[in-house]
Amino acid sequence: MPPVVPAELAFAGDGTPYSPAYGDVYHSSRGGLAQARHVFLAGNGLPARWAGVDSFVILETGFGLGLNFLATWQAWHDAKAAGILHYVSVEKHPFRRDDLARLLAPYPELASHAGDLLRQWPSLTPGFHRLHFQGDRVALTLLFGDAPALLPQLEINADAVYLDGFAPARNPELWSPALLATIAGLCRPQATLATWSVAGEVRRPLEDAGWRIERRPGFGTKREMLAGLLEIAVVPAPTIAPDRRAIVIGAGLAGTAISERLASRGWQVELFERHATPAQEASGNPAGILLPHMAKDDALAARLSRACYLYALRRLADLPGVRWSSCGVLQVARDAAHEELQRATAQRLKLPVDVCSFLDLEAARSLIGRELAHGGWWFPGGGWVDPGSLCAALLAACGKRVRPHFGMEVGSLRRTAGNWQALDAAGQVLASAPHVILANACAANRLLSDALPLTSIRGQISYLPDQLLANTGPALHHVICRSGYITPPAAGKVCVGASFDSDDADLRIRVADHAGNLQRLDELLPGTFRHSGVRIDPARLEGRVGLRTAAPDRLPLVGTLPDTEVLGGNDATLDKLARRHGLHALLGLSARGLVWAPLAAELLASQLAGEPLPIERDLARALDPARFHLRALRRGRR
């Protein structure tokens, strides 16, 4: 996707915020907040329609200053609505945080909500950004980029639509018949719509798309506005109270993350972990590093990694009790050719400097204060995280909605009428629920009749006393990584890692792997130990071994598992594949669990709850655990 071009802060002669790019004002000169309440809330029958709903979904074109969102959130809060408000808004030219703060300052009645929005305001990178407010009762999903490209990527059933782009004559692509038809396809039957525009080129395509349009009194200098009702003939489905119960197997990063996301939606979760405490396997390392994957073509994996990275940073900032540091990460280039690729990638993507920039060798040396072989990418918001403390914080946030069962291993699963049962090794029922989430890495295959393509990858890290590193030069304040990584001193030691051995389940410490980690350290900080005279005996080092789990394409598996016993035809697609209803996966986090887990859990929880998805449709499909079964079908192996 093209880089995001921020909005330019400007004002009309009367002080109304103005867009030089479109030659139009952001709201009526009579007041943006009053316009939001009259046109968009009242035009959609809000807040009256919120009474008794479990969730309500609003789709907006043109986030602008965010006044419509803030007015809606304030009304939702004042109405004491019991459900979850999902507000989804697309904006091609979002404001920078400082500019948005200036624009919202004249609205003291919104100060509390506006302050929360500004604290979470995302970096201006293209794609989807999900933000949570009011104890997870309000979710804002911002789509930064072109509406014609991003709206078809939505998985959403909107209850109400706010059409609030610049005037059709000035911003025709946001009011095109094709885009208005796309919006109608993203709405529930009987959804409502409101807009300040009464132009014929808006009204007629809306009617063609199935909206019954009426004129209503407008706001300010506009005599009229439009309101609509989506009249699509449907057979009402019987109302069945959702059964919000799940069994989660595994209490590492994946299992605790999905448990917390379900608990935030009011689900009851039975969490099973074979060890006596959580985070005892790959999630038990004292420190893991947090940075996104980068690619010059910004292909799918890179876009997904960036979305997960930015979401993880917001979640970490919001969770009390996590031991972590956003000290910054320098990813040093492997060689001169890779250094040039890093430079070209940064120039092409034009990401905000608070996300990533390229530092040449001199700038990188100045930042680190030590000798380096090459420059590299600098991620100022990245850092290190203690995974165990994150798992503990996630469980603490669940409250009583999650009941953990430690030291209890699930031996098998059994499907019954409407439920799944978790059984112990003797065949006794441990728990029963409509949903089971496998979050237990490679051990998941012991519970499945048709194994998933997961590989176990052994990783050994080494611990160095922090005084040992201090004796070799200036203090280390940032994470440095290349083929390996080193973390700044914390709790008396430095973490250096890590080995990467596929299909190796040996949990014993190996002196050879300590030596390998020291070699990686020497590549990161060339000559550090030779020049200082410090000698390290690998046989005297302490460390830890963990087994990561990866899929062949190194992307996680997130979603409902396929029913591989039902054969697919030549026209098989992910949408047409038979599924094992109620059986889901959150697996294959590989060596990037800290990056993947938070947003992967939010994605799966959104799927289970029938909510708008937090990422683009093509990214969600890239994580679908049925993708490997589909590929096998297409190759004629099934």
XYZ file of C-alpha atoms in Angstrom:
638
model
C 0.000 0.000 0.000
C 1.223 3.553 -0.645
C 2.692 5.485 2.300
C 0.240 7.545 4.333
C 0.313 11.264 3.526
C -0.743 13.154 6.688
C -3.359 15.896 6.577
C -2.079 19.454 6.586
C -3.196 21.578 9.525
C -4.962 24.663 8.170
C -7.954 26.870 8.943
C -10.493 28.851 6.949
C -10.921 32.551 7.540
C -13.531 31.947 10.264
C -11.286 29.476 12.107
C -12.963 26.305 10.828
C -10.467 23.466 10.150
C -9.787 23.348 6.425
C -8.137 20.934 3.975
C -5.933 22.648 1.368
C -5.706 19.318 -0.522
C -9.483 19.184 -1.078
C -10.360 22.861 -0.791
C -13.093 22.124 1.759
C -13.774 22.483 5.476
C -13.880 19.530 7.872
C -17.213 20.494 9.386
C -19.855 23.211 9.464
C -18.811 26.647 10.625
C -21.673 26.342 13.137
C -19.737 23.674 15.054
C -18.353 20.225 14.356
C -19.571 18.596 17.560
C -23.117 19.900 17.168
C -23.079 18.727 13.543
C -21.966 15.239 14.629
C -24.840 14.978 17.094
C -27.510 16.346 14.740
C -26.529 14.679 11.477
C -24.892 11.405 12.399
C -26.201 10.363 15.798
C -29.748 11.664 15.447
C -29.772 10.778 11.751
C -29.172 7.135 12.718
C -31.610 7.126 15.634
C -28.845 7.054 18.242
C -28.550 6.554 21.161
C -32.095 5.102 21.360
C -31.143 2.049 19.272
C -28.467 0.968 21.751
C -30.880 -0.209 24.415
C -30.353 -3.895 25.139
C -27.839 -4.603 22.340
C -24.842 -6.888 22.824
C -22.869 -4.967 20.229
C -23.339 -2.151 17.762
C -21.216 -1.507 14.666
C -20.764 1.875 12.982
C -18.971 2.365 9.661
C -17.699 5.837 8.780
C -16.095 7.365 5.710
C -13.811 10.228 6.654
C -12.480 10.185 10.244
C -11.159 13.753 9.991
C -10.854 15.325 13.439
C -12.571 12.366 15.080
C -15.484 14.486 16.306
C -18.101 12.007 15.105
C -16.301 9.206 16.938
C -15.839 11.198 20.132
C -19.461 12.376 20.129
C -20.623 8.799 19.579
C -18.355 7.414 22.299
C -19.533 10.104 24.718
C -23.168 9.250 23.980
C -22.436 5.517 24.364
C -20.811 6.192 27.729
C -23.624 8.451 28.925
C -26.245 5.915 27.824
C -24.494 3.271 29.973
C -24.829 0.856 27.062
C -24.063 -2.683 28.178
C -22.616 -4.083 24.956
C -19.554 -3.330 22.827
C -19.401 -0.409 20.414
C -17.365 -1.073 17.272
C -16.536 2.081 15.347
C -14.788 1.520 12.005
C -13.558 4.536 10.061
C -11.480 5.014 6.913
C -9.228 8.048 6.467
C -6.842 8.680 3.587
C -5.070 11.628 5.211
C -5.047 11.292 9.013
C -3.678 14.064 11.182
C -0.437 13.785 13.085
C -0.957 13.380 16.822
C 0.176 16.921 17.727
C -2.046 18.474 15.067
C -5.017 16.402 16.202
C -4.417 17.515 19.796
C -4.533 21.156 18.691
C -7.748 20.586 16.729
C -9.487 18.891 19.652
C -8.360 21.380 22.298
C -11.378 23.710 21.710
C -13.741 20.942 22.932
C -13.323 20.765 26.736
C -16.456 18.616 27.043
C -14.584 15.911 25.118
C -11.288 16.310 26.991
C -11.343 12.943 28.753
C -12.256 10.901 25.675
C -9.996 12.983 23.423
C -7.072 12.450 25.810
C -7.571 8.683 25.644
C -7.724 8.832 21.844
C -4.544 10.897 21.616
C -2.645 8.572 23.955
C -3.390 5.637 21.661
C -3.279 7.519 18.347
C -1.398 5.151 16.022
C 1.638 5.832 13.922
C 0.567 6.926 10.454
C 1.204 3.666 8.622
C -1.136 2.232 5.959
C -3.673 -0.435 6.866
C -5.871 -1.280 9.853
C -5.260 -0.091 13.422
C -7.433 -1.306 16.318
C -7.651 0.721 19.534
C -9.531 -0.224 22.720
C -11.233 2.154 25.157
C -13.499 2.168 28.189
C -12.412 -1.211 29.497
C -12.802 -2.836 26.070
C -16.405 -1.632 25.753
C -15.431 0.612 22.809
C -13.245 -0.522 19.898
C -12.050 1.908 17.238
C -10.693 0.393 14.019
C -8.954 2.991 11.875
C -8.272 2.278 8.204
C -5.473 4.536 6.959
C -5.384 4.685 3.166
C -7.621 4.797 0.105
C -11.231 3.845 0.834
C -11.739 2.003 -2.505
C -8.801 -0.264 -1.617
C -9.498 -0.750 2.089
C -13.287 -1.009 2.405
C -13.457 -4.240 0.341
C -10.951 -5.665 2.832
C -13.406 -5.283 5.710
C -15.176 -8.182 7.395
C -18.072 -6.312 8.989
C -21.847 -6.176 9.391
C -22.546 -2.512 10.085
C -25.651 -1.352 11.943
C -25.195 2.310 11.015
C -23.214 4.321 8.470
C -21.777 7.834 8.737
C -21.006 9.250 5.271
C -18.798 12.224 6.079
C -16.264 12.752 3.339
C -15.451 16.091 1.783
C -18.007 17.436 -0.699
C -18.712 15.049 -3.622
C -17.486 17.607 -6.114
C -14.144 17.846 -4.268
C -13.652 14.213 -3.261
C -15.624 12.170 -5.812
C -13.911 8.802 -5.145
C -15.406 8.685 -1.640
C -18.939 9.094 -3.064
C -18.657 6.966 -6.209
C -21.536 4.579 -7.013
C -19.138 1.628 -6.775
C -17.959 2.603 -3.296
C -21.494 3.300 -2.072
C -22.531 -0.138 -3.330
C -19.557 -1.654 -1.475
C -20.686 0.085 1.717
C -24.202 -1.306 1.355
C -22.721 -4.783 1.057
C -20.959 -4.295 4.401
C -24.213 -3.568 6.249
C -26.864 -5.642 7.970
C -30.427 -5.600 6.652
C -32.289 -2.666 8.188
C -29.072 -0.772 8.814
C -29.356 3.009 8.824
C -27.347 5.733 7.159
C -26.910 9.473 7.557
C -25.042 12.170 5.687
C -25.067 15.933 5.437
C -24.930 15.729 1.610
C -28.155 15.819 -0.424
C -26.489 15.864 -3.838
C -28.246 13.872 -6.515
C -25.032 11.997 -7.357
C -25.114 10.700 -3.777
C -28.840 10.077 -3.365
C -29.390 8.093 -6.571
C -26.551 5.532 -6.090
C -27.698 5.015 -2.507
C -31.207 4.227 -3.684
C -29.820 1.922 -6.358
C -27.857 0.086 -3.636
C -31.052 -0.656 -1.693
C -31.359 2.297 0.688
C -34.717 3.973 1.248
C -33.670 7.609 1.408
C -35.497 10.496 3.029
C -34.675 14.155 3.408
C -34.538 15.609 6.895
C -33.808 19.068 8.276
C -30.109 19.804 7.930
C -27.620 21.453 10.243
C -26.285 24.990 10.185
C -26.395 26.567 6.753
C -27.515 23.321 5.110
C -31.276 23.211 4.804
C -31.494 19.435 4.393
C -29.598 16.193 5.063
C -30.182 12.568 4.069
C -31.091 9.579 6.204
C -31.494 6.044 4.897
C -32.733 2.575 5.778
C -31.284 -0.479 4.046
C -34.292 -2.413 2.772
C -33.041 -5.916 2.012
C -35.549 -8.745 2.194
C -34.300 -11.396 4.601
C -35.834 -14.218 6.573
C -35.252 -13.369 10.248
C -33.060 -15.977 11.924
C -34.304 -17.375 15.216
C -32.870 -15.524 18.183
C -30.516 -17.795 20.099
C -28.552 -16.519 23.054
C -24.848 -17.010 22.267
C -23.095 -19.580 24.436
C -19.916 -17.755 25.358
C -17.905 -20.613 26.792
C -14.566 -21.941 25.605
C -11.821 -24.369 26.535
C -8.296 -23.105 25.920
C -5.420 -25.601 25.934
C -2.006 -24.131 26.704
C -1.065 -21.243 29.022
C 1.852 -19.699 27.181
C 1.645 -16.437 25.229
C -0.957 -17.788 22.800
C -3.233 -19.341 25.417
C -3.173 -16.470 27.892
C -3.645 -13.907 25.107
C -6.764 -15.575 23.671
C -8.148 -16.220 27.160
C -7.853 -12.523 27.988
C -9.393 -11.382 24.713
C -12.380 -13.712 25.197
C -12.761 -12.700 28.845
C -12.855 -9.029 27.802
C -15.951 -9.913 25.766
C -17.674 -11.612 28.686
C -16.762 -15.208 27.803
C -16.147 -17.898 30.403
C -12.939 -19.831 29.755
C -11.559 -23.078 31.141
C -7.773 -22.862 30.685
C -5.743 -26.094 30.810
C -1.969 -26.200 31.200
C 0.029 -29.378 31.708
C 2.704 -27.572 33.729
C 2.226 -26.347 37.302
C 2.470 -22.681 36.254
C 1.979 -20.701 33.025
C 4.720 -19.769 30.542
C 6.931 -22.805 31.139
C 7.922 -23.646 27.574
C 8.925 -21.224 24.785
C 7.156 -18.396 26.650
C 9.396 -18.957 29.687
C 12.492 -17.134 28.436
C 13.386 -14.121 30.602
C 13.396 -11.744 27.634
C 12.252 -11.753 24.044
C 12.679 -8.952 21.544
C 9.945 -6.929 19.917
C 10.391 -5.630 16.363
C 8.559 -6.031 13.031
C 9.595 -7.918 9.928
C 10.472 -5.617 7.031
C 10.407 -6.169 3.269
C 11.130 -3.792 0.409
C 7.942 -4.772 -1.437
C 5.940 -4.525 1.822
C 4.372 -7.872 0.988
C 1.740 -9.599 3.050
C 3.990 -10.990 5.792
C 5.609 -7.601 6.361
C 2.263 -5.769 6.492
C 0.916 -8.325 8.921
C 4.013 -8.183 11.101
C 3.870 -4.384 11.263
C 0.183 -4.403 12.247
C 0.900 -6.971 14.970
C 3.944 -5.053 16.220
C 2.087 -1.753 16.556
C -0.890 -3.438 18.223
C 1.433 -5.237 20.655
C 3.014 -1.936 21.685
C -0.413 -0.459 22.474
C -1.437 -3.535 24.469
C 1.823 -3.587 26.456
C 1.395 0.073 27.366
C -2.124 -0.681 28.610
C -1.382 -3.806 30.694
C -0.144 -3.258 34.266
C 2.460 -5.602 35.658
C 4.365 -6.438 32.456
C 8.124 -6.310 32.755
C 9.302 -4.729 29.508
C 11.197 -1.833 28.020
C 10.638 0.093 24.792
C 14.354 0.856 24.744
C 14.597 0.634 20.953
C 15.977 -2.086 18.671
C 18.795 -1.756 16.147
C 18.695 -4.476 13.472
C 22.230 -4.463 12.083
C 22.659 -5.398 8.432
C 24.268 -8.783 7.697
C 26.666 -7.414 5.096
C 27.157 -4.498 2.716
C 24.508 -5.750 0.257
C 21.963 -6.166 3.034
C 22.802 -2.693 4.314
C 21.945 -1.237 0.910
C 18.705 -3.236 0.866
C 17.791 -1.866 4.285
C 18.498 1.679 3.116
C 16.400 1.204 -0.039
C 13.564 -0.378 1.925
C 13.364 2.556 4.330
C 13.407 5.015 1.439
C 10.679 3.177 -0.439
C 8.280 2.528 2.450
C 8.625 6.012 3.954
C 7.401 4.798 7.329
C 7.169 7.362 10.136
C 10.451 7.705 12.000
C 8.741 6.602 15.209
C 8.238 3.218 13.501
C 11.446 2.688 11.546
C 14.361 4.547 9.986
C 17.696 3.560 8.498
C 20.894 4.533 10.322
C 24.162 4.473 8.441
C 27.231 3.003 10.130
C 28.340 6.271 11.717
C 24.861 7.036 13.107
C 24.438 3.468 14.356
C 27.818 3.542 16.129
C 26.929 6.862 17.721
C 23.615 5.459 18.964
C 25.090 2.264 20.432
C 28.405 3.692 21.579
C 30.275 0.593 20.432
C 31.941 -0.783 17.323
C 29.559 -2.189 14.674
C 30.186 -3.751 11.272
C 27.287 -2.081 9.430
C 24.389 0.294 9.810
C 20.838 -0.941 10.131
C 17.162 -0.386 10.764
C 16.307 1.512 13.930
C 12.981 0.759 15.639
C 12.690 3.363 18.433
C 9.510 1.837 19.899
C 10.791 -1.735 19.928
C 12.525 -3.378 22.835
C 12.438 -6.437 25.067
C 9.637 -8.096 27.010
C 9.604 -10.688 29.784
C 7.082 -13.162 28.294
C 6.276 -14.745 31.659
C 5.280 -11.401 33.138
C 3.092 -10.745 30.093
C 1.320 -14.089 30.547
C 0.770 -13.296 34.237
C -0.588 -9.836 33.415
C -2.976 -11.270 30.826
C -4.307 -13.818 33.321
C -4.690 -11.132 35.989
C -6.738 -9.041 33.546
C -9.144 -11.958 33.014
C -10.497 -11.864 36.543
C -12.933 -14.632 37.361
C -13.953 -15.189 33.761
C -11.014 -17.541 33.251
C -10.591 -20.585 35.452
C -7.064 -22.001 35.126
C -6.287 -25.699 35.599
C -2.530 -26.039 36.073
C -0.753 -29.371 36.171
C -3.611 -30.915 34.204
C -3.019 -32.295 30.720
C -5.793 -32.779 28.171
C -5.368 -36.248 26.721
C -8.027 -36.145 24.000
C -10.998 -34.225 22.608
C -14.480 -35.537 21.872
C -17.290 -33.907 19.917
C -20.820 -34.229 21.327
C -24.103 -32.601 20.369
C -23.315 -28.899 20.364
C -20.208 -29.173 22.541
C -16.594 -30.267 22.715
C -15.321 -32.257 25.664
C -11.766 -32.202 26.971
C -10.791 -35.580 28.431
C -7.872 -36.671 30.581
C -5.647 -39.677 29.819
C -8.174 -41.995 31.504
C -11.062 -40.710 29.389
C -12.657 -38.681 32.182
C -14.342 -35.412 31.173
C -12.394 -32.385 32.372
C -14.592 -29.705 30.804
C -17.234 -29.170 28.137
C -17.861 -26.083 25.986
C -19.010 -25.116 22.462
C -15.499 -23.953 21.557
C -11.992 -25.336 21.991
C -8.882 -23.288 21.184
C -5.633 -25.179 20.689
C -2.831 -22.919 21.889
C -0.371 -25.619 22.930
C 2.191 -25.433 20.106
C 3.294 -28.764 18.611
C 1.434 -30.664 21.335
C -1.768 -29.726 19.501
C -1.129 -32.528 17.013
C -1.543 -35.108 19.774
C -5.199 -34.046 19.974
C -5.908 -34.082 16.230
C -6.616 -37.018 13.940
C -5.027 -35.152 11.003
C -1.802 -33.438 12.024
C -1.130 -29.813 11.202
C 2.146 -28.998 9.373
C 3.965 -27.707 12.443
C 7.699 -27.957 13.051
C 9.413 -27.829 16.434
C 12.391 -25.464 16.492
C 14.854 -25.673 19.350
C 16.267 -22.389 20.630
C 18.953 -21.977 23.300
C 19.773 -18.617 24.856
C 22.819 -17.749 26.968
C 23.019 -15.526 30.036
C 25.945 -13.164 30.558
C 26.491 -11.360 33.876
C 25.847 -7.673 33.247
C 29.161 -6.757 34.884
C 30.928 -8.890 32.297
C 29.484 -6.794 29.495
C 30.165 -3.578 31.399
C 33.860 -4.489 31.493
C 34.002 -4.474 27.685
C 32.897 -0.901 27.012
C 30.087 1.655 27.382
C 26.767 0.580 28.842
C 24.326 -1.043 26.440
C 20.947 0.717 26.412
C 19.255 -0.805 23.338
C 18.525 -4.245 21.929
C 20.825 -5.160 19.044
C 19.995 -7.978 16.647
C 21.253 -9.553 13.444
C 21.473 -13.337 13.113
C 21.325 -13.271 16.917
C 20.425 -10.677 19.527
C 21.576 -9.140 22.790
C 19.390 -7.370 25.334
C 20.466 -4.556 27.667
C 21.331 -5.582 31.226
C 18.279 -6.305 33.377
C 17.944 -8.144 36.678
C 21.709 -8.725 36.771
C 22.116 -10.485 33.429
C 22.178 -10.034 29.674
C 20.365 -12.378 27.280
C 22.204 -13.485 24.135
C 20.634 -15.769 21.572
C 19.583 -17.804 20.020
C 20.145 -21.123 18.287
C 17.588 -22.234 15.694
C 17.454 -25.999 15.154
C 14.469 -27.527 13.354
C 12.992 -30.874 14.440
C 15.178 -30.949 17.544
C 13.370 -31.454 20.863
C 16.429 -31.855 23.090
C 15.893 -29.647 26.163
C 19.403 -30.124 27.569
C 21.826 -27.193 27.607
C 24.630 -27.595 25.054
C 28.035 -26.007 25.405
C 28.291 -25.876 21.597
C 25.161 -23.711 21.449
C 26.593 -21.337 24.071
C 29.648 -21.062 21.826
C 27.365 -20.365 18.878
C 25.624 -17.588 20.799
C 29.008 -16.040 21.637
C 29.847 -16.123 17.934
C 26.566 -14.324 17.191
C 27.455 -11.757 19.847
C 30.831 -11.183 18.202
C 29.042 -10.542 14.896
C 26.812 -7.992 16.619
C 29.579 -6.218 18.526
C 32.773 -7.029 16.595
C 35.877 -7.448 18.689
C 34.150 -6.529 21.936
C 35.777 -9.300 23.921
C 39.042 -9.584 21.997
C 39.854 -5.905 22.434
C 38.852 -5.766 26.084
C 40.766 -8.847 27.092
C 37.628 -10.413 28.592
C 37.465 -14.166 28.059
C 34.275 -16.184 28.350
C 34.212 -19.927 28.822
C 31.047 -21.294 27.112
C 31.085 -24.250 29.484
C 30.559 -21.926 32.455
C 27.570 -20.056 31.032
C 23.998 -20.547 32.126
C 21.061 -20.435 29.728
C 17.710 -21.838 28.797
C 16.248 -24.003 26.022
C 12.776 -23.515 24.565
C 10.917 -25.173 21.711
C 9.220 -22.814 19.272
C 6.644 -24.031 16.799
C 6.462 -22.848 13.187
C 4.371 -23.502 10.089
C 6.050 -23.980 6.682
C 5.370 -20.367 5.671
C 6.425 -19.032 9.109
C 2.999 -17.411 9.637
C 0.767 -18.292 12.593
C -2.336 -20.484 12.341
C -5.351 -18.507 13.543
C -8.947 -19.596 13.032
C -11.261 -22.578 12.744
C -9.684 -25.866 11.699
C -10.741 -27.570 8.454
C -12.628 -30.853 8.376
C -10.137 -32.812 6.308
C -12.450 -35.815 6.087
C -14.777 -33.845 3.807
C -13.246 -33.724 0.351
C -13.275 -30.473 -1.569
C -13.931 -30.109 -5.265
C -11.815 -28.478 -7.932
C -13.392 -25.139 -7.054
C -12.397 -25.366 -3.376
C -11.732 -22.062 -1.626
C -11.221 -21.100 1.987
C -14.850 -19.977 2.098
C -16.134 -23.319 0.782
C -14.015 -25.670 2.867
C -15.842 -27.716 5.494
C -14.832 -26.781 9.028
C -14.622 -28.527 12.377
C -17.096 -26.139 13.975
C -16.043 -25.047 17.403
C -12.444 -26.273 17.069
C -9.952 -23.454 16.594
C -6.193 -22.874 16.525
C -3.813 -20.201 17.717
C -0.531 -21.892 16.861
C 2.765 -21.504 15.025
C 4.011 -18.275 16.618
C 7.611 -19.355 15.899
C 10.263 -17.014 17.317
C 8.002 -13.958 17.137
C 5.322 -14.817 19.674
C 5.575 -11.445 21.391
C 4.771 -9.744 18.082
C 2.136 -12.178 16.785
C 0.195 -13.219 19.898
C -1.720 -10.044 20.920
C -3.269 -9.268 17.528
C -3.672 -12.942 16.595
C -5.715 -13.374 19.786
C -7.802 -10.292 19.001
C -8.428 -11.654 15.494
C -9.578 -15.053 16.747
C -11.752 -13.532 19.469
C -13.366 -11.241 16.878
C -14.053 -14.220 14.616
C -15.641 -16.210 17.435
C -17.764 -13.251 18.544
C -18.879 -12.326 15.006
C -17.329 -8.859 15.269
C -15.499 -6.711 12.712
C -12.047 -8.130 12.102
C -9.049 -6.049 13.233
C -7.003 -6.691 10.080
C -7.568 -6.788 6.341
C -9.410 -9.736 4.847
C -6.365 -10.916 2.874
C -4.197 -10.849 6.000
C -6.754 -12.847 7.978
C -6.916 -15.419 5.183
C -3.137 -15.720 5.162
C -3.394 -16.933 8.767
C -6.291 -19.335 8.197
C -5.208 -22.789 9.433
C -7.123 -24.333 6.517
C -4.684 -22.830 4.007
C -2.463 -25.913 3.960
C -5.412 -28.265 3.446
C -6.595 -26.078 0.571
C -3.159 -26.191 -1.059
C -3.117 -29.975 -0.735
C -6.544 -30.191 -2.385
C -5.400 -28.051 -5.276
C -2.348 -30.244 -5.761
C -4.570 -33.313 -5.858
C -3.288 -34.807 -2.621
C -6.746 -35.091 -1.020
